[in-house]
mmCIF file of C-alpha atoms in Angstrom:
data_model
loop_
_atom_site.group_PDB
_atom_site.id
_atom_site.type_symbol
_atom_site.label_atom_id
_atom_site.label_comp_id
_atom_site.label_asym_id
_atom_site.label_seq_id
_atom_site.Cartn_x
_atom_site.Cartn_y
_atom_site.Cartn_z
ATOM 1 C CA MET A 1 -27.304 -15.813 132.022
ATOM 2 C CA PRO A 2 -29.477 -14.948 128.979
ATOM 3 C CA SER A 3 -29.223 -11.386 127.722
ATOM 4 C CA CYS A 4 -31.690 -8.781 126.495
ATOM 5 C CA ALA A 5 -30.508 -5.704 124.595
ATOM 6 C CA ALA A 6 -33.131 -2.995 124.094
ATOM 7 C CA ILE A 7 -32.729 -0.021 121.767
ATOM 8 C CA ARG A 8 -34.253 3.034 123.468
ATOM 9 C CA HIS A 9 -35.109 6.195 121.517
ATOM 10 C CA ILE A 10 -36.453 8.351 124.335
ATOM 11 C CA HIS A 11 -35.836 7.806 128.023
ATOM 12 C CA PHE A 12 -39.408 7.131 129.173
ATOM 13 C CA GLU A 13 -40.285 4.624 126.439
ATOM 14 C CA ASP A 14 -38.429 1.755 128.040
ATOM 15 C CA LEU A 15 -39.232 -1.907 128.689
ATOM 16 C CA GLY A 16 -41.737 -0.847 131.320
ATOM 17 C CA THR A 17 -43.581 -3.753 132.898
ATOM 18 C CA PHE A 18 -41.697 -6.193 130.653
ATOM 19 C CA GLU A 19 -38.572 -5.751 132.759
ATOM 20 C CA GLU A 20 -40.003 -7.869 135.575
ATOM 21 C CA PRO A 21 -40.590 -11.042 133.502
ATOM 22 C CA LEU A 22 -37.107 -10.688 132.031
ATOM 23 C CA ARG A 23 -35.416 -10.364 135.409
ATOM 24 C CA ALA A 24 -37.542 -13.174 136.872
ATOM 25 C CA ARG A 25 -36.147 -15.460 134.168
ATOM 26 C CA GLY A 26 -32.569 -14.446 134.793
ATOM 27 C CA TYR A 27 -32.045 -12.092 131.841
ATOM 28 C CA SER A 28 -29.487 -9.339 132.044
ATOM 29 C CA ILE A 29 -30.850 -6.116 130.546
ATOM 30 C CA ARG A 30 -28.835 -3.576 128.603
ATOM 31 C CA TYR A 31 -30.235 -0.399 127.071
ATOM 32 C CA ILE A 32 -28.670 0.792 123.841
ATOM 33 C CA GLU A 33 -29.325 4.507 123.386
ATOM 34 C CA ALA A 34 -30.374 5.394 119.842
ATOM 35 C CA GLY A 35 -28.166 7.964 118.191
ATOM 36 C CA TYR A 36 -25.315 7.346 120.650
ATOM 37 C CA ASP A 37 -24.651 3.615 120.849
ATOM 38 C CA ASP A 38 -24.105 1.200 117.983
ATOM 39 C CA PRO A 39 -27.351 -0.768 117.435
ATOM 40 C CA MET A 40 -25.327 -3.759 116.276
ATOM 41 C CA ALA A 41 -24.272 -4.176 119.901
ATOM 42 C CA ALA A 42 -27.613 -5.984 120.192
ATOM 43 C CA ALA A 43 -26.795 -8.426 117.407
ATOM 44 C CA GLU A 44 -25.573 -11.221 119.684
ATOM 45 C CA ALA A 45 -28.049 -10.770 122.534
ATOM 46 C CA ASP A 46 -30.375 -13.661 123.252
ATOM 47 C CA LEU A 47 -33.250 -11.223 122.785
ATOM 48 C CA ALA A 48 -33.104 -7.918 120.908
ATOM 49 C CA VAL A 49 -35.841 -5.327 121.453
ATOM 50 C CA VAL A 50 -36.490 -2.184 119.424
ATOM 51 C CA LEU A 51 -38.636 0.166 121.500
ATOM 52 C CA GLY A 52 -40.892 3.062 120.556
ATOM 53 C CA GLY A 53 -40.029 6.680 119.936
ATOM 54 C CA PRO A 54 -41.207 9.921 118.306
ATOM 55 C CA ILE A 55 -39.411 9.473 114.968
ATOM 56 C CA ASP A 56 -40.313 7.745 111.707
ATOM 57 C CA ALA A 57 -39.197 4.261 110.743
ATOM 58 C CA THR A 58 -38.427 5.796 107.331
ATOM 59 C CA GLY A 59 -36.813 8.934 108.768
ATOM 60 C CA GLU A 60 -33.176 8.323 107.949
ATOM 61 C CA ASP A 61 -33.007 11.630 106.074
ATOM 62 C CA LYS A 62 -33.424 13.344 109.457
ATOM 63 C CA TYR A 63 -31.963 10.649 111.711
ATOM 64 C CA PRO A 64 -29.287 8.633 109.872
ATOM 65 C CA PHE A 65 -29.022 6.116 112.725
ATOM 66 C CA VAL A 66 -32.378 4.689 111.573
ATOM 67 C CA LEU A 67 -30.460 2.819 108.871
ATOM 68 C CA ASP A 68 -28.128 1.347 111.507
ATOM 69 C CA GLU A 69 -31.152 0.068 113.415
ATOM 70 C CA MET A 70 -32.613 -1.335 110.223
ATOM 71 C CA ARG A 71 -29.418 -3.316 109.675
ATOM 72 C CA LEU A 72 -29.811 -4.833 113.127
ATOM 73 C CA VAL A 73 -33.450 -5.743 112.473
ATOM 74 C CA GLU A 74 -32.594 -7.247 109.091
ATOM 75 C CA ALA A 75 -29.770 -9.285 110.616
ATOM 76 C CA ARG A 76 -31.976 -10.656 113.411
ATOM 77 C CA LEU A 77 -34.739 -11.568 110.965
ATOM 78 C CA ALA A 78 -32.308 -13.234 108.572
ATOM 79 C CA ALA A 79 -30.737 -15.268 111.373
ATOM 80 C CA GLY A 80 -34.096 -16.242 112.868
ATOM 81 C CA ARG A 81 -33.074 -14.862 116.262
ATOM 82 C CA PRO A 82 -35.663 -13.586 118.778
ATOM 83 C CA LEU A 83 -36.707 -9.996 118.152
ATOM 84 C CA LEU A 84 -39.378 -7.864 119.787
ATOM 85 C CA GLY A 85 -40.584 -4.612 118.253
ATOM 86 C CA ILE A 86 -42.838 -2.102 120.000
ATOM 87 C CA CYS A 87 -44.441 0.816 118.141
ATOM 88 C CA LEU A 88 -41.507 2.248 116.137
ATOM 89 C CA GLY A 89 -39.828 -1.141 116.529
ATOM 90 C CA ALA A 90 -42.839 -2.884 114.985
ATOM 91 C CA GLN A 91 -42.731 -0.466 112.063
ATOM 92 C CA MET A 92 -39.027 -1.210 111.567
ATOM 93 C CA ILE A 93 -39.699 -4.956 111.512
ATOM 94 C CA ALA A 94 -42.451 -4.437 108.948
ATOM 95 C CA ARG A 95 -40.212 -2.243 106.804
ATOM 96 C CA ALA A 96 -37.253 -4.624 107.014
ATOM 97 C CA ALA A 97 -39.462 -7.477 105.827
ATOM 98 C CA GLY A 98 -40.870 -5.572 102.849
ATOM 99 C CA GLY A 99 -43.933 -3.861 104.317
ATOM 100 C CA ARG A 100 -44.716 -0.219 103.585
ATOM 101 C CA VAL A 101 -44.647 2.243 106.524
ATOM 102 C CA TYR A 102 -46.641 5.467 106.149
ATOM 103 C CA PRO A 103 -48.725 8.076 108.018
ATOM 104 C CA GLY A 104 -52.044 6.588 109.063
ATOM 105 C CA ALA A 105 -55.054 7.882 107.150
ATOM 106 C CA ALA A 106 -57.213 7.638 110.285
ATOM 107 C CA GLY A 107 -54.927 10.033 112.128
ATOM 108 C CA LYS A 108 -53.041 9.563 115.343
ATOM 109 C CA GLU A 109 -54.165 6.799 117.647
ATOM 110 C CA ILE A 110 -53.453 7.928 121.194
ATOM 111 C CA GLY A 111 -55.150 6.615 124.305
ATOM 112 C CA TRP A 112 -56.970 3.535 125.520
ATOM 113 C CA ALA A 113 -58.879 1.300 123.111
ATOM 114 C CA PRO A 114 -59.483 -2.445 122.777
ATOM 115 C CA LEU A 115 -57.910 -4.775 120.247
ATOM 116 C CA GLU A 116 -59.733 -7.175 117.969
ATOM 117 C CA TRP A 117 -57.881 -10.486 117.998
ATOM 118 C CA THR A 118 -57.641 -13.129 115.282
ATOM 119 C CA PRO A 119 -59.020 -15.494 116.441
ATOM 120 C CA PRO A 120 -61.084 -13.586 119.036
ATOM 121 C CA THR A 121 -59.601 -15.726 121.815
ATOM 122 C CA PRO A 122 -55.997 -16.313 120.769
ATOM 123 C CA ALA A 123 -54.247 -19.472 121.828
ATOM 124 C CA GLY A 124 -50.728 -19.411 123.221
ATOM 125 C CA PRO A 125 -48.836 -16.926 125.345
ATOM 126 C CA LEU A 126 -50.604 -13.763 124.161
ATOM 127 C CA ALA A 127 -54.015 -14.976 125.341
ATOM 128 C CA PRO A 128 -53.927 -12.845 128.543
ATOM 129 C CA LEU A 129 -53.917 -9.674 126.441
ATOM 130 C CA ALA A 130 -57.331 -10.607 125.035
ATOM 131 C CA GLU A 131 -59.027 -11.339 128.349
ATOM 132 C CA ASP A 132 -62.417 -9.754 129.004
ATOM 133 C CA GLY A 133 -62.304 -7.307 126.101
ATOM 134 C CA ALA A 134 -59.240 -5.827 127.756
ATOM 135 C CA MET A 135 -58.130 -2.301 126.927
ATOM 136 C CA MET A 136 -54.782 -1.540 125.318
ATOM 137 C CA PHE A 137 -52.684 1.633 125.300
ATOM 138 C CA HIS A 138 -51.902 3.254 121.953
ATOM 139 C CA TRP A 139 -49.612 6.092 120.883
ATOM 140 C CA HIS A 140 -48.694 6.325 117.206
ATOM 141 C CA GLY A 141 -49.342 8.282 114.039
ATOM 142 C CA ASP A 142 -47.749 6.008 111.449
ATOM 143 C CA THR A 143 -48.940 2.586 110.425
ATOM 144 C CA PHE A 144 -47.721 -0.132 108.061
ATOM 145 C CA ASP A 145 -48.771 -2.874 105.689
ATOM 146 C CA LEU A 146 -48.386 -6.404 106.951
ATOM 147 C CA PRO A 147 -45.078 -7.646 105.473
ATOM 148 C CA PRO A 148 -44.873 -10.818 103.377
ATOM 149 C CA GLY A 149 -44.855 -13.794 105.714
ATOM 150 C CA GLY A 150 -46.268 -11.803 108.618
ATOM 151 C CA VAL A 151 -49.199 -13.221 110.570
ATOM 152 C CA ARG A 152 -51.670 -10.664 111.881
ATOM 153 C CA LEU A 153 -52.851 -11.383 115.426
ATOM 154 C CA ALA A 154 -54.743 -8.227 116.366
ATOM 155 C CA SER A 155 -56.233 -5.026 114.960
ATOM 156 C CA SER A 156 -57.875 -1.920 116.370
ATOM 157 C CA GLU A 157 -60.830 0.089 115.125
ATOM 158 C CA LYS A 158 -58.494 2.569 113.436
ATOM 159 C CA TYR A 159 -55.680 0.356 112.188
ATOM 160 C CA ALA A 160 -55.590 -3.214 110.926
ATOM 161 C CA ASN A 161 -52.063 -4.109 111.975
ATOM 162 C CA GLN A 162 -51.552 -3.902 115.724
ATOM 163 C CA VAL A 163 -49.878 -7.211 116.578
ATOM 164 C CA PHE A 164 -48.112 -9.606 114.221
ATOM 165 C CA THR A 165 -45.512 -12.319 114.192
ATOM 166 C CA LEU A 166 -42.853 -12.954 111.586
ATOM 167 C CA GLY A 167 -40.681 -15.993 112.163
ATOM 168 C CA SER A 168 -39.008 -15.472 115.524
ATOM 169 C CA ALA A 169 -40.105 -11.815 115.700
ATOM 170 C CA LEU A 170 -43.073 -10.440 117.639
ATOM 171 C CA ALA A 171 -44.309 -6.931 116.858
ATOM 172 C CA PHE A 172 -46.720 -4.641 118.713
ATOM 173 C CA GLN A 173 -47.858 -1.354 117.191
ATOM 174 C CA CYS A 174 -49.561 -0.737 120.543
ATOM 175 C CA HIS A 175 -47.947 -0.535 123.981
ATOM 176 C CA PRO A 176 -48.558 -3.628 126.147
ATOM 177 C CA GLU A 177 -45.397 -2.760 128.098
ATOM 178 C CA LEU A 178 -46.783 0.505 129.459
ATOM 179 C CA ASP A 179 -46.243 1.029 133.172
ATOM 180 C CA ALA A 180 -49.168 3.298 133.971
ATOM 181 C CA SER A 181 -47.436 4.539 137.122
ATOM 182 C CA GLY A 182 -44.998 6.302 134.782
ATOM 183 C CA LEU A 183 -47.594 7.756 132.414
ATOM 184 C CA GLU A 184 -46.854 11.293 133.569
ATOM 185 C CA ARG A 185 -43.433 11.034 131.936
ATOM 186 C CA TRP A 186 -45.160 10.316 128.619
ATOM 187 C CA LEU A 187 -47.520 13.257 129.059
ATOM 188 C CA LEU A 188 -44.646 15.624 129.805
ATOM 189 C CA GLY A 189 -42.383 14.244 127.106
ATOM 190 C CA HIS A 190 -45.075 14.451 124.452
ATOM 191 C CA ALA A 191 -46.706 17.678 125.671
ATOM 192 C CA CYS A 192 -46.175 19.465 122.337
ATOM 193 C CA GLU A 193 -47.782 16.606 120.431
ATOM 194 C CA LEU A 194 -50.800 16.486 122.752
ATOM 195 C CA ALA A 195 -51.345 20.226 122.289
ATOM 196 C CA ALA A 196 -52.468 19.643 118.692
ATOM 197 C CA PRO A 197 -56.206 19.936 118.008
ATOM 198 C CA GLY A 198 -58.240 16.757 118.210
ATOM 199 C CA LEU A 199 -55.875 14.784 120.440
ATOM 200 C CA PRO A 200 -56.829 13.502 123.888
ATOM 201 C CA HIS A 201 -56.532 15.789 126.880
ATOM 202 C CA PRO A 202 -53.932 14.564 129.382
ATOM 203 C CA ALA A 203 -56.690 14.233 131.976
ATOM 204 C CA ALA A 204 -58.458 11.648 129.810
ATOM 205 C CA LEU A 205 -55.254 9.629 129.471
ATOM 206 C CA ARG A 206 -54.765 9.732 133.251
ATOM 207 C CA GLU A 207 -58.352 8.569 133.788
ATOM 208 C CA GLY A 208 -57.752 5.661 131.431
ATOM 209 C CA ALA A 209 -54.588 4.726 133.266
ATOM 210 C CA ALA A 210 -56.458 4.717 136.568
ATOM 211 C CA SER A 211 -59.127 2.437 135.107
ATOM 212 C CA TYR A 212 -57.059 0.079 132.973
ATOM 213 C CA GLY A 213 -53.411 0.445 133.963
ATOM 214 C CA GLU A 214 -53.224 -2.274 136.589
ATOM 215 C CA SER A 215 -55.042 -4.756 134.355
ATOM 216 C CA LEU A 216 -52.635 -4.019 131.513
ATOM 217 C CA ARG A 217 -49.681 -4.484 133.864
ATOM 218 C CA ARG A 218 -50.929 -7.914 134.910
ATOM 219 C CA ARG A 219 -51.899 -9.070 131.438
ATOM 220 C CA GLY A 220 -48.822 -7.665 129.740
ATOM 221 C CA ARG A 221 -46.436 -9.343 132.154
ATOM 222 C CA ALA A 222 -48.242 -12.672 131.809
ATOM 223 C CA ALA A 223 -48.254 -12.541 128.005
ATOM 224 C CA PHE A 224 -44.651 -11.462 127.641
ATOM 225 C CA GLY A 225 -43.501 -13.967 130.235
ATOM 226 C CA GLY A 226 -45.263 -16.736 128.351
ATOM 227 C CA TRP A 227 -43.606 -15.658 125.120
ATOM 228 C CA LEU A 228 -40.197 -15.683 126.802
ATOM 229 C CA ASP A 229 -40.866 -19.188 128.107
ATOM 230 C CA GLY A 230 -41.614 -20.264 124.560
ATOM 231 C CA LEU A 231 -38.251 -18.921 123.440
ATOM 232 C CA SER A 232 -36.525 -20.959 126.119
ATOM 233 C CA ALA A 233 -38.463 -24.068 125.178
ATOM 234 C CA GLY A 234 -37.524 -23.594 121.531
#
């Protein structure tokens, strides 16, 4: 049975809709809780995932375990073993590979917005995410420079680096794994952040989920499942 080990930083930012394609392909799933479990427990998994969270990829002065996670990311990259990074995880992959991570000059990107793909209709497993000008869910304040060797696949209006590959790693600054049926957990968990001036009202995020959530579920599962099949074929 293939294994997936996912580092989780906050309980509601989990694998979301990506769990179904994993289980359908026979993967066992283990969550490694950041700050409690040793991230290197994911070193030998067939697939390692670093999920999102409300801390900085350069925040080891506040959260020393960030360096432990960086060691895992560096080890997976060096060994050429499959690695998926989402939001914070994407920033960690960029940092580990020599890209700069920093607060985004365009401010926080929270809510529903489309991606611009390179090429506009990407070939391969991620193609479903680009269907029909499809909307994507975003929730981040930091961004990063594309690391040496990284291949940019998608951007947004605010930030150039939204999706990239690097060897056997796939990185999403955005959240294709979002299960919109669980959005209320995000709104409660990030209530203090959303209270800041200029950020979307929770009602607007709920409206977006009602309009785009089911499409994202379908497209995200198809894209991630296709990527997993490519790992098996390789």
